[in-house]
Tab-separated table of C-alpha atoms and ligand atoms in Angstrom:
chain	number	residue	atom	x	y	z
Z	28	MET	CA	80.500	111.549	89.130
Z	29	ARG	CA	83.577	113.738	89.305
Z	30	PRO	CA	85.567	114.188	86.087
Z	31	ALA	CA	88.479	112.287	87.628
Z	32	GLU	CA	86.265	109.278	88.275
Z	33	ARG	CA	85.243	109.018	84.644
Z	34	GLY	CA	86.519	105.793	83.186
Z	35	VAL	CA	87.251	104.226	86.558
Z	36	ASP	CA	85.809	100.725	86.808
Z	37	VAL	CA	84.289	101.083	90.258
Z	38	THR	CA	83.311	97.425	90.689
Z	39	THR	CA	86.770	96.102	89.827
Z	40	THR	CA	88.427	98.735	91.997
Z	41	PHE	CA	86.333	97.845	95.022
Z	42	GLU	CA	86.905	94.138	94.417
Z	43	SER	CA	90.641	94.785	94.312
Z	44	PHE	CA	90.399	96.671	97.608
Z	45	ASP	CA	88.263	93.966	99.272
Z	46	ARG	CA	90.556	91.151	98.134
Z	47	MET	CA	93.690	92.835	99.491
Z	48	TRP	CA	91.905	93.698	102.736
Z	49	ALA	CA	90.894	90.061	103.212
Z	50	GLU	CA	94.466	88.905	102.559
Z	51	LEU	CA	95.900	91.238	105.176
Z	52	GLU	CA	93.249	90.616	107.817
Z	53	PRO	CA	94.734	87.503	109.487
Z	54	ILE	CA	98.366	88.677	109.518
Z	55	GLY	CA	99.485	89.567	113.026
Z	56	ARG	CA	96.042	89.299	114.587
Z	57	ALA	CA	96.074	88.081	118.195
Z	58	PRO	CA	93.192	85.601	118.609
Z	59	GLU	CA	92.797	86.341	122.317
Z	60	THR	CA	92.124	90.073	121.842
Z	61	GLY	CA	91.264	90.431	118.175
Z	62	GLY	CA	93.862	93.214	118.071
Z	63	TYR	CA	96.921	93.429	115.848
Z	64	ARG	CA	100.529	93.009	116.954
Z	65	ARG	CA	102.416	94.062	113.892
Z	66	HIS	CA	105.677	95.356	115.299
Z	67	ALA	CA	108.715	96.445	113.310
Z	68	TRP	CA	111.285	93.867	112.270
Z	69	THR	CA	109.422	90.883	113.678
Z	70	ARG	CA	108.255	87.740	111.884
Z	71	THR	CA	104.834	89.356	111.386
Z	72	ASP	CA	106.461	92.467	109.970
Z	73	HIS	CA	108.434	90.257	107.612
Z	74	ASP	CA	105.195	88.655	106.395
Z	75	LEU	CA	103.665	92.118	105.801
Z	76	ARG	CA	106.760	93.261	103.902
Z	77	GLU	CA	106.582	90.138	101.737
Z	78	TRP	CA	102.902	90.803	101.093
Z	79	PHE	CA	103.638	94.380	99.992
Z	80	ALA	CA	106.528	93.213	97.795
Z	81	ALA	CA	104.228	90.633	96.180
Z	82	GLN	CA	101.604	93.336	95.484
Z	83	CYS	CA	104.271	95.461	93.784
Z	84	ALA	CA	105.540	92.483	91.788
Z	85	ALA	CA	102.011	91.565	90.673
Z	86	ARG	CA	101.619	95.115	89.291
Z	87	GLY	CA	105.059	95.270	87.709
Z	88	LEU	CA	106.147	98.080	90.033
Z	89	ASP	CA	109.858	98.588	90.764
Z	90	LEU	CA	110.309	97.872	94.459
Z	91	VAL	CA	112.936	100.066	96.107
Z	92	GLU	CA	113.895	99.976	99.774
Z	93	ASP	CA	115.433	103.088	101.241
Z	94	ARG	CA	118.008	103.301	104.026
Z	95	ALA	CA	115.395	102.914	106.754
Z	96	GLY	CA	113.722	99.916	105.124
Z	97	ASN	CA	110.646	101.804	103.875
Z	98	GLN	CA	109.273	100.074	100.771
Z	99	TRP	CA	108.481	102.095	97.642
Z	100	GLY	CA	106.795	100.552	94.608
Z	101	TRP	CA	107.281	102.733	91.537
Z	102	TRP	CA	105.398	102.918	88.271
Z	103	GLY	CA	107.735	104.969	86.115
Z	104	ASP	CA	111.265	106.163	86.886
Z	105	PRO	CA	111.325	108.675	89.756
Z	106	ASP	CA	114.995	109.419	89.133
Z	107	THR	CA	114.065	111.302	85.967
Z	108	THR	CA	111.109	113.242	87.442
Z	109	PRO	CA	109.886	113.261	91.047
Z	110	GLY	CA	106.621	111.374	91.333
Z	111	VAL	CA	103.301	111.352	93.143
Z	112	VAL	CA	103.411	108.985	96.098
Z	113	ILE	CA	100.458	107.539	97.994
Z	114	GLY	CA	100.539	105.051	100.872
Z	115	SER	CA	100.904	104.724	104.626
Z	116	HIS	CA	102.179	102.002	106.988
Z	117	LEU	CA	101.385	98.377	107.852
Z	118	ASP	CA	102.680	98.137	111.439
Z	119	SER	CA	100.473	98.556	114.513
Z	120	VAL	CA	100.496	99.518	118.166
Z	121	PRO	CA	100.154	96.592	120.621
Z	122	ASP	CA	96.633	95.202	120.056
Z	123	GLY	CA	95.902	97.892	117.500
Z	124	GLY	CA	93.015	98.112	115.076
Z	125	ALA	CA	92.884	96.895	111.496
Z	126	PHE	CA	92.639	100.287	109.781
Z	127	ASP	CA	95.374	102.524	111.175
Z	128	GLY	CA	97.979	102.280	108.428
Z	129	PRO	CA	96.796	99.362	106.269
Z	130	LEU	CA	93.773	101.354	105.055
Z	131	GLY	CA	96.189	103.819	103.439
Z	132	VAL	CA	98.401	101.163	101.865
Z	133	VAL	CA	95.541	99.046	100.508
Z	134	SER	CA	93.661	102.140	99.268
Z	135	ALA	CA	96.826	103.317	97.510
Z	136	LEU	CA	97.260	100.009	95.682
Z	137	ALA	CA	93.555	99.973	94.758
Z	138	ALA	CA	93.769	103.593	93.534
Z	139	LEU	CA	96.753	102.682	91.391
Z	140	ASP	CA	94.751	99.792	89.911
Z	141	ALA	CA	91.839	102.149	89.218
Z	142	LEU	CA	94.122	104.698	87.593
Z	143	ARG	CA	95.602	102.102	85.289
Z	144	ALA	CA	92.279	100.456	84.483
Z	145	ALA	CA	90.975	103.876	83.446
Z	146	GLY	CA	93.860	104.190	81.020
Z	147	VAL	CA	95.295	107.275	82.688
Z	148	GLU	CA	98.722	108.111	81.305
Z	149	PRO	CA	100.676	109.816	84.085
Z	150	ALA	CA	102.965	112.683	83.227
Z	151	VAL	CA	105.078	111.822	86.276
Z	152	PRO	CA	105.884	108.518	88.010
Z	153	VAL	CA	103.396	107.184	90.560
Z	154	GLY	CA	104.632	105.452	93.706
Z	155	VAL	CA	103.037	103.470	96.509
Z	156	VAL	CA	104.877	103.502	99.830
Z	157	SER	CA	104.720	101.323	102.916
Z	158	PHE	CA	106.554	103.048	105.747
Z	159	VAL	CA	108.277	100.880	108.338
Z	160	ASP	CA	107.850	101.230	112.114
Z	161	GLU	CA	105.372	104.113	112.067
Z	162	GLU	CA	103.873	103.382	115.459
Z	163	GLY	CA	107.162	103.042	117.330
Z	164	ALA	CA	105.530	100.206	119.270
Z	165	ARG	CA	108.756	98.244	119.589
Z	166	PHE	CA	111.537	100.837	119.895
Z	167	GLY	CA	109.589	103.776	121.302
Z	168	ILE	CA	110.018	106.342	118.518
Z	169	ALA	CA	106.977	106.942	116.319
Z	170	CYS	CA	107.465	107.419	112.572
Z	171	ALA	CA	110.941	105.886	112.855
Z	172	GLY	CA	111.061	104.979	109.155
Z	173	SER	CA	110.373	108.501	107.923
Z	174	ARG	CA	112.394	110.127	110.714
Z	175	ILE	CA	115.471	108.058	109.804
Z	176	ILE	CA	115.443	108.945	106.094
Z	177	THR	CA	114.860	112.643	106.784
Z	178	GLY	CA	117.551	112.670	109.487
Z	179	ALA	CA	115.018	113.729	112.148
Z	180	LEU	CA	116.087	110.565	113.988
Z	181	HIS	CA	119.874	110.244	113.990
Z	182	ALA	CA	121.130	106.900	112.669
Z	183	ASP	CA	123.306	106.204	115.740
Z	184	ARG	CA	120.410	106.893	118.069
Z	185	ALA	CA	118.096	104.703	115.999
Z	186	ARG	CA	120.529	101.781	115.996
Z	187	ALA	CA	120.907	102.029	119.783
Z	188	LEU	CA	117.164	102.103	120.581
Z	189	THR	CA	116.093	98.972	122.437
Z	190	ASP	CA	112.817	97.076	122.674
Z	191	GLY	CA	111.241	95.671	125.848
Z	192	ASP	CA	113.560	92.650	125.730
Z	193	GLY	CA	116.691	94.780	125.426
Z	194	VAL	CA	117.130	94.006	121.718
Z	195	SER	CA	118.550	97.000	119.880
Z	196	MET	CA	117.232	98.164	116.531
Z	197	ALA	CA	120.662	97.304	115.097
Z	198	GLU	CA	120.327	93.743	116.395
Z	199	ALA	CA	116.723	93.512	115.154
Z	200	TRP	CA	117.994	94.528	111.720
Z	201	ARG	CA	120.690	91.841	111.820
Z	202	ARG	CA	118.108	89.220	112.842
Z	203	ALA	CA	115.963	90.359	109.913
Z	204	GLY	CA	118.946	89.738	107.615
Z	205	ARG	CA	119.783	93.435	107.158
Z	206	ASP	CA	122.993	95.376	107.681
Z	207	PRO	CA	122.351	98.093	110.296
Z	208	ARG	CA	125.381	100.077	109.084
Z	209	THR	CA	123.355	101.008	105.994
Z	210	LEU	CA	120.622	102.636	108.117
Z	211	GLY	CA	120.551	106.427	107.814
Z	212	PRO	CA	119.325	109.540	105.993
Z	213	ASP	CA	118.306	109.000	102.392
Z	214	GLU	CA	117.991	112.195	100.360
Z	215	GLU	CA	117.877	110.162	97.175
Z	216	ALA	CA	114.665	108.435	98.282
Z	217	LEU	CA	113.145	111.770	99.324
Z	218	ARG	CA	114.134	113.557	96.096
Z	219	ARG	CA	111.932	111.112	94.196
Z	220	VAL	CA	108.812	112.360	95.974
Z	221	GLY	CA	107.159	115.327	94.260
Z	222	HIS	CA	103.939	115.011	96.272
Z	223	PHE	CA	102.954	112.629	99.048
Z	224	VAL	CA	99.342	112.000	100.025
Z	225	GLU	CA	98.620	109.650	102.934
Z	226	LEU	CA	95.094	108.331	103.353
Z	227	HIS	CA	94.355	107.326	106.955
Z	228	VAL	CA	91.425	106.282	109.101
Z	229	GLU	CA	90.270	109.223	111.205
Z	230	GLN	CA	91.363	108.829	114.811
Z	231	GLY	CA	88.509	110.825	116.261
Z	232	LYS	CA	84.822	111.432	115.612
Z	233	ALA	CA	84.851	114.739	113.758
Z	234	LEU	CA	83.499	113.184	110.547
Z	235	ALA	CA	81.039	110.885	112.322
Z	236	VAL	CA	79.376	113.776	114.146
Z	237	ALA	CA	77.032	115.820	111.984
Z	238	PRO	CA	77.106	119.640	112.199
Z	239	ASP	CA	73.945	119.463	114.371
Z	240	GLY	CA	75.805	117.329	116.922
Z	241	GLY	CA	74.161	113.955	116.168
Z	242	ASP	CA	75.819	110.912	114.631
Z	243	ASP	CA	75.939	110.972	110.865
Z	244	LEU	CA	77.377	107.850	109.348
Z	245	THR	CA	75.703	107.941	105.960
Z	246	ASP	CA	76.322	111.421	104.534
Z	247	PRO	CA	78.720	110.677	101.646
Z	248	THR	CA	80.158	114.199	101.793
Z	249	ARG	CA	81.441	113.443	105.295
Z	250	ALA	CA	83.080	110.094	104.383
Z	251	VAL	CA	86.459	111.698	103.656
Z	252	ALA	CA	88.226	114.784	105.018
Z	253	ILE	CA	91.322	116.691	103.936
Z	254	GLY	CA	94.037	117.090	106.582
Z	255	THR	CA	95.221	120.609	107.323
Z	256	ASP	CA	97.691	120.242	110.166
Z	257	ILE	CA	99.036	117.957	112.876
Z	258	TRP	CA	99.062	119.145	116.470
Z	259	PRO	CA	102.403	119.509	118.252
Z	260	HIS	CA	103.130	116.329	120.180
Z	261	GLY	CA	105.866	114.599	122.125
Z	262	ARG	CA	106.916	111.712	124.348
Z	263	TRP	CA	108.736	111.966	127.641
Z	264	ARG	CA	110.361	109.318	129.828
Z	265	ILE	CA	110.010	109.780	133.577
Z	266	ASP	CA	112.300	107.726	135.850
Z	267	LEU	CA	111.128	107.472	139.437
Z	268	PRO	CA	113.552	106.109	142.045
Z	269	GLY	CA	112.618	103.939	145.042
Z	270	GLU	CA	114.027	101.212	147.222
Z	271	ALA	CA	113.098	97.539	146.913
Z	272	ASN	CA	111.954	95.841	150.088
Z	273	HIS	CA	109.573	93.245	151.439
Z	274	ALA	CA	105.891	94.123	151.088
Z	275	GLY	CA	105.045	92.372	154.350
Z	276	THR	CA	107.843	93.249	156.744
Z	277	THR	CA	108.662	96.871	155.837
Z	278	ARG	CA	106.805	99.421	157.971
Z	279	MET	CA	104.895	102.027	155.979
Z	280	ALA	CA	107.024	104.769	157.534
Z	281	ASP	CA	110.231	103.114	156.333
Z	282	ARG	CA	109.268	102.773	152.693
Z	283	HIS	CA	110.656	104.521	149.650
Z	284	ASP	CA	108.058	103.409	147.121
Z	285	ALA	CA	108.636	104.470	143.515
Z	286	MET	CA	104.977	103.753	142.703
Z	287	LEU	CA	103.776	106.701	144.806
Z	288	GLY	CA	105.544	109.104	142.490
Z	289	LEU	CA	103.884	107.389	139.556
Z	290	ALA	CA	100.458	107.981	141.074
Z	291	THR	CA	101.221	111.701	141.217
Z	292	VAL	CA	102.546	111.697	137.664
Z	293	VAL	CA	99.369	110.062	136.353
Z	294	GLN	CA	97.054	112.364	138.300
Z	295	SER	CA	98.949	115.538	137.477
Z	296	ALA	CA	99.192	114.645	133.782
Z	297	ARG	CA	95.410	114.566	133.687
Z	298	SER	CA	94.750	117.666	135.753
Z	299	TYR	CA	97.312	119.902	133.998
Z	300	ALA	CA	96.175	118.698	130.563
Z	301	VAL	CA	92.565	119.529	131.417
Z	302	ALA	CA	93.534	122.906	132.898
Z	303	LEU	CA	95.660	123.852	129.886
Z	304	GLY	CA	93.362	122.536	127.163
Z	305	CYS	CA	95.548	119.762	125.811
Z	306	VAL	CA	95.714	115.973	126.152
Z	307	ALA	CA	98.211	113.888	128.146
Z	308	THR	CA	98.479	110.151	128.660
Z	309	VAL	CA	100.593	107.784	130.715
Z	310	GLY	CA	100.062	104.628	128.678
Z	311	LYS	CA	103.167	102.645	129.454
Z	312	VAL	CA	104.987	101.914	132.700
Z	313	ASP	CA	107.819	99.633	133.646
Z	314	VAL	CA	108.012	98.568	137.294
Z	315	VAL	CA	111.147	97.083	138.894
Z	316	PRO	CA	111.300	94.462	140.338
Z	317	GLY	CA	107.673	93.972	139.327
Z	318	GLY	CA	106.653	91.542	142.045
Z	319	VAL	CA	103.290	91.605	143.818
Z	320	ASN	CA	105.044	91.294	147.202
Z	321	ALA	CA	107.917	93.698	146.513
Z	322	ILE	CA	108.020	97.465	147.029
Z	323	PRO	CA	108.975	98.983	143.653
Z	324	SER	CA	112.594	100.165	143.518
Z	325	HIS	CA	112.170	101.924	140.211
Z	326	VAL	CA	109.302	102.945	137.957
Z	327	THR	CA	109.675	104.257	134.443
Z	328	ALA	CA	106.628	105.951	132.991
Z	329	TRP	CA	106.149	107.330	129.503
Z	330	LEU	CA	104.124	110.489	129.055
Z	331	ASP	CA	102.520	111.372	125.723
Z	332	ALA	CA	101.263	114.955	125.438
Z	333	ARG	CA	99.659	116.860	122.554
Z	334	GLY	CA	97.452	119.828	121.891
Z	335	GLU	CA	96.522	122.554	119.498
Z	336	ARG	CA	98.958	125.026	121.093
Z	337	GLU	CA	102.635	124.247	121.658
Z	338	GLU	CA	102.889	126.517	124.728
Z	339	ALA	CA	100.050	124.646	126.415
Z	340	VAL	CA	101.617	121.243	125.804
Z	341	ARG	CA	105.006	122.473	127.014
Z	342	ALA	CA	103.480	124.029	130.122
Z	343	ALA	CA	101.593	120.831	130.993
Z	344	VAL	CA	104.687	118.660	130.608
Z	345	ASP	CA	106.820	121.103	132.628
Z	346	ALA	CA	104.250	121.032	135.423
Z	347	VAL	CA	104.142	117.211	135.461
Z	348	ALA	CA	107.952	117.090	135.474
Z	349	GLU	CA	108.010	119.451	138.424
Z	350	GLU	CA	105.533	117.295	140.369
Z	351	ALA	CA	107.583	114.202	139.511
Z	352	GLY	CA	110.731	116.014	140.600
Z	353	ARG	CA	109.391	116.140	144.158
Z	354	PHE	CA	109.817	112.340	144.132
Z	355	GLY	CA	113.361	112.572	142.802
Z	356	ALA	CA	112.265	111.732	139.273
Z	357	ILE	CA	114.142	112.698	136.149
Z	358	THR	CA	112.080	113.594	133.082
Z	359	ALA	CA	113.721	113.246	129.672
Z	360	GLU	CA	112.258	114.243	126.324
Z	361	GLU	CA	112.306	111.301	123.889
Z	362	SER	CA	110.714	113.067	120.972
Z	363	TRP	CA	109.070	116.367	120.132
Z	364	THR	CA	107.311	117.390	116.941
Z	365	PRO	CA	106.139	121.001	116.601
Z	366	THR	CA	102.930	121.907	114.797
Z	367	THR	CA	103.000	120.536	111.277
Z	368	THR	CA	101.066	122.491	108.700
Z	369	PHE	CA	100.515	120.589	105.488
Z	370	ASP	CA	101.611	122.240	102.271
Z	371	THR	CA	98.992	124.938	101.761
Z	372	GLY	CA	99.194	124.757	97.971
Z	373	LEU	CA	98.571	121.031	98.089
Z	374	VAL	CA	95.720	121.387	100.612
Z	375	ASP	CA	94.084	123.926	98.285
Z	376	ARG	CA	94.539	121.597	95.364
Z	377	LEU	CA	93.037	118.643	97.267
Z	378	HIS	CA	90.110	120.877	98.138
Z	379	GLY	CA	89.664	121.685	94.459
Z	380	ILE	CA	89.623	117.970	93.615
Z	381	LEU	CA	87.336	117.040	96.552
Z	382	PRO	CA	85.228	120.176	97.029
Z	383	ASP	CA	82.766	118.497	99.430
Z	384	ALA	CA	85.406	117.156	101.812
Z	385	PRO	CA	85.646	118.915	105.195
Z	386	LEU	CA	89.032	120.231	106.373
Z	387	LEU	CA	90.403	118.614	109.514
Z	388	GLY	CA	93.349	119.031	111.888
Z	389	THR	CA	94.543	116.009	113.870
Z	390	GLY	CA	96.179	115.143	117.167
Z	391	ALA	CA	97.933	112.082	115.758
Z	392	GLY	CA	101.407	112.059	114.219
Z	393	HIS	CA	101.939	110.610	110.735
Z	394	ASP	CA	104.741	109.963	108.258
Z	395	ALA	CA	103.110	112.626	106.053
Z	396	GLY	CA	103.857	115.113	108.832
Z	397	ILE	CA	107.517	114.092	109.030
Z	398	LEU	CA	107.881	114.470	105.256
Z	399	ALA	CA	106.041	117.819	105.313
Z	400	THR	CA	108.423	119.120	107.978
Z	401	HIS	CA	111.304	118.062	105.765
Z	402	GLY	CA	109.890	120.186	102.944
Z	403	VAL	CA	108.250	117.455	100.859
Z	404	PRO	CA	104.823	118.747	99.708
Z	405	SER	CA	102.571	116.392	101.659
Z	406	GLY	CA	98.922	116.091	102.525
Z	407	MET	CA	96.434	113.693	104.073
Z	408	LEU	CA	92.951	112.322	103.589
Z	409	PHE	CA	90.971	110.962	106.541
Z	410	VAL	CA	88.250	108.320	106.301
Z	411	ARG	CA	85.299	108.497	108.696
Z	412	ASN	CA	85.570	106.311	111.803
Z	413	PRO	CA	82.113	105.649	113.341
Z	414	THR	CA	83.441	104.886	116.818
Z	415	GLY	CA	86.161	107.519	116.772
Z	416	VAL	CA	88.272	104.875	118.529
Z	417	SER	CA	91.810	104.222	117.353
Z	418	HIS	CA	94.803	102.179	118.560
Z	419	SER	CA	92.292	99.544	119.680
Z	420	PRO	CA	90.495	96.610	118.060
Z	421	SER	CA	87.304	98.749	118.137
Z	422	GLU	CA	88.751	101.067	115.490
Z	423	SER	CA	86.528	100.879	112.428
Z	424	ALA	CA	85.415	102.250	109.101
Z	425	SER	CA	82.480	101.020	107.029
Z	426	VAL	CA	83.115	99.228	103.755
Z	427	ALA	CA	81.226	101.997	101.940
Z	428	ASP	CA	83.449	104.683	103.506
Z	429	CYS	CA	86.612	102.712	102.687
Z	430	HIS	CA	85.415	102.622	99.080
Z	431	HIS	CA	84.713	106.369	99.198
Z	432	GLY	CA	88.291	106.771	100.388
Z	433	VAL	CA	89.654	104.762	97.474
Z	434	MET	CA	87.679	106.881	95.011
Z	435	ALA	CA	88.848	110.104	96.642
Z	436	LEU	CA	92.453	108.932	96.531
Z	437	THR	CA	92.034	107.861	92.901
Z	438	ALA	CA	90.726	111.324	92.021
Z	439	VAL	CA	93.648	112.923	93.855
Z	440	VAL	CA	96.392	110.815	92.333
Z	441	THR	CA	94.842	111.138	88.865
Z	442	ASP	CA	94.893	114.921	89.147
Z	443	LEU	CA	98.376	115.122	90.657
Z	444	CYS	CA	99.998	112.804	88.129
Z	445	THR	CA	98.381	114.286	85.034
Z	446	VAL	CA	97.901	117.991	85.735
Z	447	GLN	CA	101.146	119.796	86.376
Z	448	ASP	CA	101.385	122.606	88.917
Z	449	ALA	CA	100.186	125.887	87.516
Z	450	GLU	CA	102.255	127.560	90.186
Z	451	PRO	CA	104.691	126.212	92.746
Z	452	THR	CA	102.993	124.872	95.858
Z	453	GLY	CA	103.721	126.720	99.072
Z	454	GLY	CA	106.505	124.754	100.754
Z	455	ASN	CA	106.598	124.382	104.461
Z	456	GLY	CA	110.210	123.273	105.019
J	7	ZN	ZN1	98.802	105.414	111.395
């Protein structure tokens, strides 16, 4: 038992985690796929927000919403001293898994319960956050909630973003009973955060694969990892022109088929990514007019590209854009996030608290990365995922590993809220 776990009632903590997990499980689950459709500012999102608010109320936390609609539950007054914040997000990609996001929020609430049950008296406030619209599933920009408050996503641009039905974020806010004019940067909310630690399911198999290359799903020292950095990543929109015509009466020689350009985009994204050692995906396309018997007059494709090295990602995207350009396509960058290195002082400290935990970089973006880039000392913990699959209903984590995650987070928050910095952490702003 680690010193920080002393006094923690493990059984009650795990029961608290299991109960919350069971409550969340049915919300937004599509019966036909078993996947989750928890998209920002929808009815389902509303239900999740209410659930989080109820959890805060049940614990006597002060619930504060910032200017992007992120929910913060505070124990103690963060306007007197910046606090330690733990949490993640509750929204999902279309047909997403159960763990991406909710694992961090539920673990944070359970860790707070454990901390209190152990009688820990924090020297600084402790907060639990639920970020809004992390996946960008509806309006296309990932980490919208944290990008809006840090100003990384301009308020006017955010309000004008539209979903697949042409509904703008501003309109979605109005329908959710909110005033979109209040949306914008929120330094006050950010000033309250002394440290932020986001626990997240691992979105790969690094922890599930033992050093000898075989599967290792039982080694407790590989249940949780400490995040070190987030790969550079971005999203691009590629618009391919064509000419609509009849699929039966138009000679092949007379066609101007936007779909042909798409085929090249998809193929070249793969081949350049492989050649340059990064990853690239065309996971979303929009075809106009979208009829089986109509030649496409316009195709919009979205390219997601990431990798360890920025130059490689840039080179791959440039090459795909050039190939697409031969079909008259225009490629526009929708978002770009350079390499994010988590606060080195905080990473060292997490390593001191969890000496067995491996260190891990990740190809997925997170709110913790957006806050780190803004200069908020931030870090991450990853929980082992046996399948390595994410953004799919097959995403998983064992109950035992989820409980390991809660204990790790409890140890971290206990240390951060009781032991003050011996020296300033290395900022990364
Ligand atoms: Zn996530």
